[in-house]
Amino acid sequence: MGLLINNYQLHERLIIKVPEREGCINYGFYVSGGGEGWDGHPKNHFTWKQGQYWLFGNGVYPSAVNASLANERYVQVNISMSPELFRSFTGNVEGEVSPQLKHLVRKPTQKRYIRSGAIAPAMQEIVQQIVRCPNYGMTKRMYLESKALELMMLTVEEELQVKQGKHNSTALKLDDLNCIHLARNLLLGNFDNPPSLTELAIQAGLNERKLQEGFRQLFGTTVFGYLHDYRMEQARCLRRATPTLLIAGQLSVKQVARIVGYASPTSFHAAFRKKFGINPGDYLKRC
């Protein structure tokens, strides 16, 4: 099993040509960033975007051209698993996969299976735990391995629902998708004094219901749940090497609370503790 975490900033459009190759079972989650590609033929166009995941079975991966967007922050979690490891979870000696999942395990010469979907809230939480992994050394590997298997379990569960016709995955139209990304940018650009839901919907060109549904589908949370997570990350840090508000140590907890939009330090303390399981003052001392 392999785990790849991408976290980088592109300043120019990046185009990668990938040759035909044999691939493992693979599932990838796009936390941020997007792009487009052509699979084998220019007419076979596909896109990937924030809040989306892709599931691939093993087999032949056709040649492709992938084009990433410029001026985007890319955060992606990608997990690959050998067919032998996947079969080992069947619980029987032969490693025979159930008929509902046989399409994921094919002969190396067969074309691979592919499906995309919206990242569910439970998946989103595990992906964030992988990106923020607090452990080191051997315990880090154990932690990440367990989270990778959790993601596989949720992905397989959703795959079974899709095959049984029980999963309702309504795709967003391109115009709605652009409006939701505009709403996110407006929200984060004014995170210390955000507009109301009604104001945000008007500015983005959507009604409130579609805006909320779009945020749940793309980001796995509500509009203001997304804002809350962003505020907390501004107060803390995703990468220890990057000095941020608390880690820099140049501001008091009260000042940080005000900067991220909390008029009451008490409310900020409660929100921070609920999110990270520790008081901001204690977190600062630990760092």
Short mmCIF file of C-alpha atoms in Angstrom, two decimals:
data_model
loop_
_atom_site.label_atom_id
_atom_site.label_comp_id
_atom_site.label_asym_id
_atom_site.label_seq_id
_atom_site.Cartn_x
_atom_site.Cartn_y
_atom_site.Cartn_z
CA MET A 1 0.00 0.00 0.00
CA GLY A 2 1.30 3.44 -0.89
CA LEU A 3 0.31 6.84 0.45
CA LEU A 4 1.11 10.09 -1.36
CA ILE A 5 0.30 13.52 0.12
CA ASN A 6 0.65 16.44 -2.30
CA ASN A 7 0.81 19.97 -0.90
CA TYR A 8 2.20 22.55 -3.31
CA GLN A 9 1.56 25.87 -5.05
CA LEU A 10 1.58 26.14 -8.84
CA HIS A 11 2.53 29.48 -10.36
CA GLU A 12 2.08 28.40 -13.98
CA ARG A 13 -0.17 25.96 -15.81
CA LEU A 14 1.39 22.49 -15.66
CA ILE A 15 0.78 19.86 -18.36
CA ILE A 16 1.95 16.27 -17.81
CA LYS A 17 1.82 13.53 -20.45
CA VAL A 18 1.47 10.07 -18.91
CA PRO A 19 2.10 6.91 -21.00
CA GLU A 20 -0.06 3.80 -20.92
CA ARG A 21 0.84 1.71 -17.87
CA GLU A 22 -0.37 -0.98 -15.50
CA GLY A 23 -1.89 0.39 -12.30
CA CYS A 24 -2.97 -0.75 -8.84
CA ILE A 25 -6.30 -0.12 -7.14
CA ASN A 26 -6.18 3.59 -6.44
CA TYR A 27 -8.30 6.17 -4.65
CA GLY A 28 -7.45 9.88 -4.54
CA PHE A 29 -9.02 12.83 -2.71
CA TYR A 30 -8.77 16.47 -3.84
CA VAL A 31 -8.81 18.80 -0.83
CA SER A 32 -7.98 21.85 -2.97
CA GLY A 33 -6.93 22.59 -6.53
CA GLY A 34 -8.31 21.38 -9.84
CA GLY A 35 -7.58 20.67 -13.46
CA GLU A 36 -8.58 18.75 -16.56
CA GLY A 37 -7.29 15.95 -18.71
CA TRP A 38 -7.74 13.80 -21.78
CA ASP A 39 -7.74 10.04 -21.39
CA GLY A 40 -6.34 8.27 -24.45
CA HIS A 41 -8.17 10.57 -26.87
CA PRO A 42 -8.92 14.35 -26.86
CA LYS A 43 -12.66 13.57 -26.89
CA ASN A 44 -12.37 11.64 -23.61
CA HIS A 45 -12.26 14.79 -21.51
CA PHE A 46 -12.44 14.73 -17.71
CA THR A 47 -11.96 17.19 -14.86
CA TRP A 48 -10.97 17.01 -11.22
CA LYS A 49 -11.87 19.60 -8.62
CA GLN A 50 -11.84 20.40 -4.95
CA GLY A 51 -14.17 18.20 -2.91
CA GLN A 52 -14.01 15.31 -5.41
CA TYR A 53 -12.51 11.84 -5.17
CA TRP A 54 -11.62 9.26 -7.83
CA LEU A 55 -11.65 5.48 -7.51
CA PHE A 56 -9.65 3.34 -9.96
CA GLY A 57 -9.55 -0.44 -10.22
CA ASN A 58 -6.34 -2.18 -11.22
CA GLY A 59 -5.52 -2.98 -14.84
CA VAL A 60 -4.36 -0.98 -17.85
CA TYR A 61 -4.31 2.79 -17.37
CA PRO A 62 -4.45 4.38 -20.86
CA SER A 63 -2.14 7.21 -21.87
CA ALA A 64 -3.37 10.60 -20.69
CA VAL A 65 -2.64 14.33 -20.68
CA ASN A 66 -3.25 16.10 -17.36
CA ALA A 67 -3.39 19.89 -17.15
CA SER A 68 -3.31 21.60 -13.74
CA LEU A 69 -4.43 25.19 -13.23
CA ALA A 70 -2.06 28.06 -12.50
CA ASN A 71 -2.07 30.05 -9.24
CA GLU A 72 -3.71 27.25 -7.28
CA ARG A 73 -2.81 25.60 -3.99
CA TYR A 74 -2.97 21.82 -4.46
CA VAL A 75 -3.63 19.54 -1.51
CA GLN A 76 -4.33 15.92 -2.47
CA VAL A 77 -4.25 12.56 -0.71
CA ASN A 78 -3.72 9.54 -2.95
CA ILE A 79 -3.66 5.91 -1.83
CA SER A 80 -2.69 2.89 -3.96
CA MET A 81 -3.29 -0.73 -3.00
CA SER A 82 -2.16 -3.93 -4.68
CA PRO A 83 -4.88 -6.39 -5.78
CA GLU A 84 -3.31 -8.99 -3.46
CA LEU A 85 -3.73 -6.74 -0.42
CA PHE A 86 -7.31 -5.90 -1.44
CA ARG A 87 -8.12 -9.62 -1.74
CA SER A 88 -6.64 -10.29 1.71
CA PHE A 89 -9.61 -8.53 3.31
CA THR A 90 -12.16 -10.97 1.86
CA GLY A 91 -11.82 -13.34 4.81
CA ASN A 92 -11.64 -16.54 2.77
CA VAL A 93 -8.62 -18.68 1.87
CA GLU A 94 -8.96 -18.23 -1.89
CA GLY A 95 -9.16 -14.45 -1.59
CA GLU A 96 -12.20 -14.46 -3.86
CA VAL A 97 -13.73 -10.98 -4.11
CA SER A 98 -17.52 -10.65 -3.90
CA PRO A 99 -19.35 -10.27 -7.25
CA GLN A 100 -20.28 -6.67 -6.35
CA LEU A 101 -16.59 -5.69 -6.21
CA LYS A 102 -15.01 -7.91 -8.88
CA HIS A 103 -14.83 -4.96 -11.26
CA LEU A 104 -12.13 -3.44 -9.01
CA VAL A 105 -9.82 -6.45 -9.36
CA ARG A 106 -9.18 -7.27 -13.01
CA LYS A 107 -6.48 -8.97 -15.03
CA PRO A 108 -3.42 -6.77 -15.64
CA THR A 109 -4.24 -6.68 -19.36
CA GLN A 110 -7.83 -5.44 -18.85
CA LYS A 111 -8.78 -1.75 -18.92
CA ARG A 112 -9.18 -0.40 -15.39
CA TYR A 113 -12.49 0.65 -13.80
CA ILE A 114 -12.95 4.33 -12.91
CA ARG A 115 -15.54 6.37 -11.00
CA SER A 116 -15.60 9.80 -9.37
CA GLY A 117 -17.76 11.13 -6.56
CA ALA A 118 -18.14 13.91 -4.01
CA ILE A 119 -16.09 13.54 -0.84
CA ALA A 120 -18.51 12.65 1.97
CA PRO A 121 -18.14 14.40 5.36
CA ALA A 122 -16.74 11.22 6.98
CA MET A 123 -14.14 10.94 4.20
CA GLN A 124 -13.28 14.63 4.49
CA GLU A 125 -12.55 14.25 8.20
CA ILE A 126 -10.14 11.35 7.66
CA VAL A 127 -8.40 13.12 4.78
CA GLN A 128 -7.81 16.14 7.04
CA GLN A 129 -6.49 13.84 9.78
CA ILE A 130 -3.98 12.41 7.31
CA VAL A 131 -2.83 15.87 6.19
CA ARG A 132 -2.50 17.06 9.81
CA CYS A 133 -0.97 13.83 11.16
CA PRO A 134 0.40 14.73 14.64
CA ASN A 135 2.60 11.63 15.10
CA TYR A 136 6.25 10.91 14.34
CA GLY A 137 8.36 7.87 13.55
CA MET A 138 6.79 4.44 13.86
CA THR A 139 3.53 5.72 15.35
CA LYS A 140 3.15 8.07 12.36
CA ARG A 141 3.27 5.12 9.97
CA MET A 142 0.77 3.17 12.10
CA TYR A 143 -1.55 6.19 12.25
CA LEU A 144 -1.42 6.89 8.51
CA GLU A 145 -1.85 3.22 7.62
CA SER A 146 -4.97 2.96 9.78
CA LYS A 147 -6.44 6.12 8.23
CA ALA A 148 -5.69 4.87 4.70
CA LEU A 149 -7.62 1.68 5.48
CA GLU A 150 -10.49 3.71 6.97
CA LEU A 151 -10.71 5.64 3.70
CA MET A 152 -10.72 2.39 1.73
CA MET A 153 -13.55 1.08 3.90
CA LEU A 154 -15.68 4.19 3.31
CA THR A 155 -14.87 4.18 -0.42
CA VAL A 156 -15.80 0.50 -0.78
CA GLU A 157 -19.04 1.06 1.17
CA GLU A 158 -19.99 3.89 -1.19
CA GLU A 159 -19.01 1.78 -4.22
CA LEU A 160 -21.38 -0.99 -3.05
CA GLN A 161 -24.19 1.56 -2.63
CA VAL A 162 -23.57 2.93 -6.12
CA LYS A 163 -23.66 -0.57 -7.65
CA GLN A 164 -26.89 -1.34 -5.79
CA GLY A 165 -28.44 1.95 -6.94
CA LYS A 166 -28.78 3.25 -3.37
CA HIS A 167 -26.33 6.14 -3.61
CA ASN A 168 -27.62 9.49 -4.85
CA SER A 169 -24.67 11.38 -6.32
CA THR A 170 -26.07 14.50 -7.98
CA ALA A 171 -23.40 16.18 -10.06
CA LEU A 172 -23.13 19.96 -9.91
CA LYS A 173 -23.41 21.94 -13.13
CA LEU A 174 -20.29 23.85 -14.19
CA ASP A 175 -21.97 27.26 -13.67
CA ASP A 176 -23.10 26.27 -10.16
CA LEU A 177 -19.62 24.94 -9.41
CA ASN A 178 -18.06 28.27 -10.42
CA CYS A 179 -20.58 30.16 -8.26
CA ILE A 180 -19.79 27.99 -5.24
CA HIS A 181 -16.07 28.58 -5.64
CA LEU A 182 -16.79 32.32 -5.95
CA ALA A 183 -18.81 32.13 -2.71
CA ARG A 184 -15.92 30.36 -0.98
CA ASN A 185 -13.47 33.04 -2.12
CA LEU A 186 -15.81 35.82 -0.96
CA LEU A 187 -16.25 34.09 2.39
CA LEU A 188 -12.54 33.58 3.00
CA GLY A 189 -11.69 37.07 1.75
CA ASN A 190 -13.87 38.46 4.55
CA PHE A 191 -13.44 35.71 7.15
CA ASP A 192 -13.04 38.24 10.00
CA ASN A 193 -16.33 39.95 9.10
CA PRO A 194 -18.23 37.54 6.82
CA PRO A 195 -21.46 38.33 4.96
CA SER A 196 -24.70 36.66 5.99
CA LEU A 197 -25.82 33.55 4.14
CA THR A 198 -28.38 35.60 2.21
CA GLU A 199 -25.79 38.24 1.23
CA LEU A 200 -23.29 35.57 0.21
CA ALA A 201 -25.86 33.76 -1.95
CA ILE A 202 -26.79 37.01 -3.73
CA GLN A 203 -23.14 37.93 -4.35
CA ALA A 204 -22.39 34.45 -5.72
CA GLY A 205 -25.52 34.29 -7.90
CA LEU A 206 -27.16 31.29 -6.21
CA ASN A 207 -30.12 30.72 -3.95
CA GLU A 208 -29.38 29.81 -0.32
CA ARG A 209 -30.49 26.17 -0.65
CA LYS A 210 -28.26 25.49 -3.66
CA LEU A 211 -25.36 27.29 -1.97
CA GLN A 212 -25.63 25.14 1.16
CA GLU A 213 -26.08 21.93 -0.85
CA GLY A 214 -23.10 22.83 -3.03
CA PHE A 215 -20.87 23.44 0.00
CA ARG A 216 -21.90 20.10 1.51
CA GLN A 217 -21.20 18.28 -1.74
CA LEU A 218 -17.88 19.98 -2.51
CA PHE A 219 -16.45 20.57 0.96
CA GLY A 220 -18.35 18.12 3.16
CA THR A 221 -19.72 20.82 5.48
CA THR A 222 -22.02 23.85 5.66
CA VAL A 223 -21.02 27.34 4.54
CA PHE A 224 -20.28 28.51 8.06
CA GLY A 225 -18.87 25.15 9.08
CA TYR A 226 -16.28 25.72 6.33
CA LEU A 227 -15.66 29.25 7.62
CA HIS A 228 -15.23 27.93 11.18
CA ASP A 229 -12.62 25.38 10.06
CA TYR A 230 -10.76 28.06 8.10
CA ARG A 231 -10.69 30.42 11.09
CA MET A 232 -9.33 27.69 13.32
CA GLU A 233 -6.60 26.84 10.82
CA GLN A 234 -5.63 30.52 10.63
CA ALA A 235 -5.17 30.46 14.39
CA ARG A 236 -3.25 27.20 14.30
CA CYS A 237 -1.11 25.81 11.46
CA LEU A 238 -1.22 22.86 9.08
CA ARG A 239 2.56 22.70 8.71
CA ARG A 240 4.80 23.15 11.70
CA ALA A 241 7.49 24.78 9.56
CA THR A 242 5.15 27.67 8.71
CA PRO A 243 4.85 30.38 11.37
CA THR A 244 1.21 31.39 11.78
CA LEU A 245 -0.69 33.49 14.25
CA LEU A 246 -0.31 31.38 17.39
CA ILE A 247 2.96 29.69 16.46
CA ALA A 248 4.71 32.97 15.66
CA GLY A 249 4.29 33.90 19.31
CA GLN A 250 4.08 37.62 18.55
CA LEU A 251 0.38 37.91 19.36
CA SER A 252 -1.63 37.09 22.44
CA VAL A 253 -4.47 34.58 22.29
CA LYS A 254 -6.90 37.49 22.69
CA GLN A 255 -5.40 39.28 19.68
CA VAL A 256 -5.53 36.10 17.58
CA ALA A 257 -9.20 35.63 18.52
CA ARG A 258 -10.01 39.14 17.30
CA ILE A 259 -8.04 38.74 14.04
CA VAL A 260 -9.90 35.55 13.06
CA GLY A 261 -13.28 37.17 13.73
CA TYR A 262 -14.18 36.31 17.34
CA ALA A 263 -15.37 39.28 19.39
CA SER A 264 -15.36 37.12 22.52
CA PRO A 265 -12.12 35.37 23.60
CA THR A 266 -14.29 32.90 25.51
CA SER A 267 -16.05 31.83 22.31
CA PHE A 268 -12.69 31.49 20.58
CA HIS A 269 -11.33 29.34 23.44
CA ALA A 270 -14.37 27.05 23.25
CA ALA A 271 -14.23 26.74 19.45
CA PHE A 272 -10.48 26.06 19.43
CA ARG A 273 -10.74 23.43 22.15
CA LYS A 274 -13.64 21.70 20.39
CA LYS A 275 -11.72 21.63 17.12
CA PHE A 276 -8.27 20.57 18.37
CA GLY A 277 -8.89 19.15 21.86
CA ILE A 278 -6.64 21.69 23.59
CA ASN A 279 -6.90 25.30 24.81
CA PRO A 280 -5.14 27.87 22.56
CA GLY A 281 -2.91 28.99 25.44
CA ASP A 282 -1.79 25.43 26.17
CA TYR A 283 -1.27 24.82 22.45
CA LEU A 284 0.95 27.91 22.25
CA LYS A 285 3.05 26.73 25.21
CA ARG A 286 3.42 23.26 23.68
CA CYS A 287 4.58 24.69 20.37
#
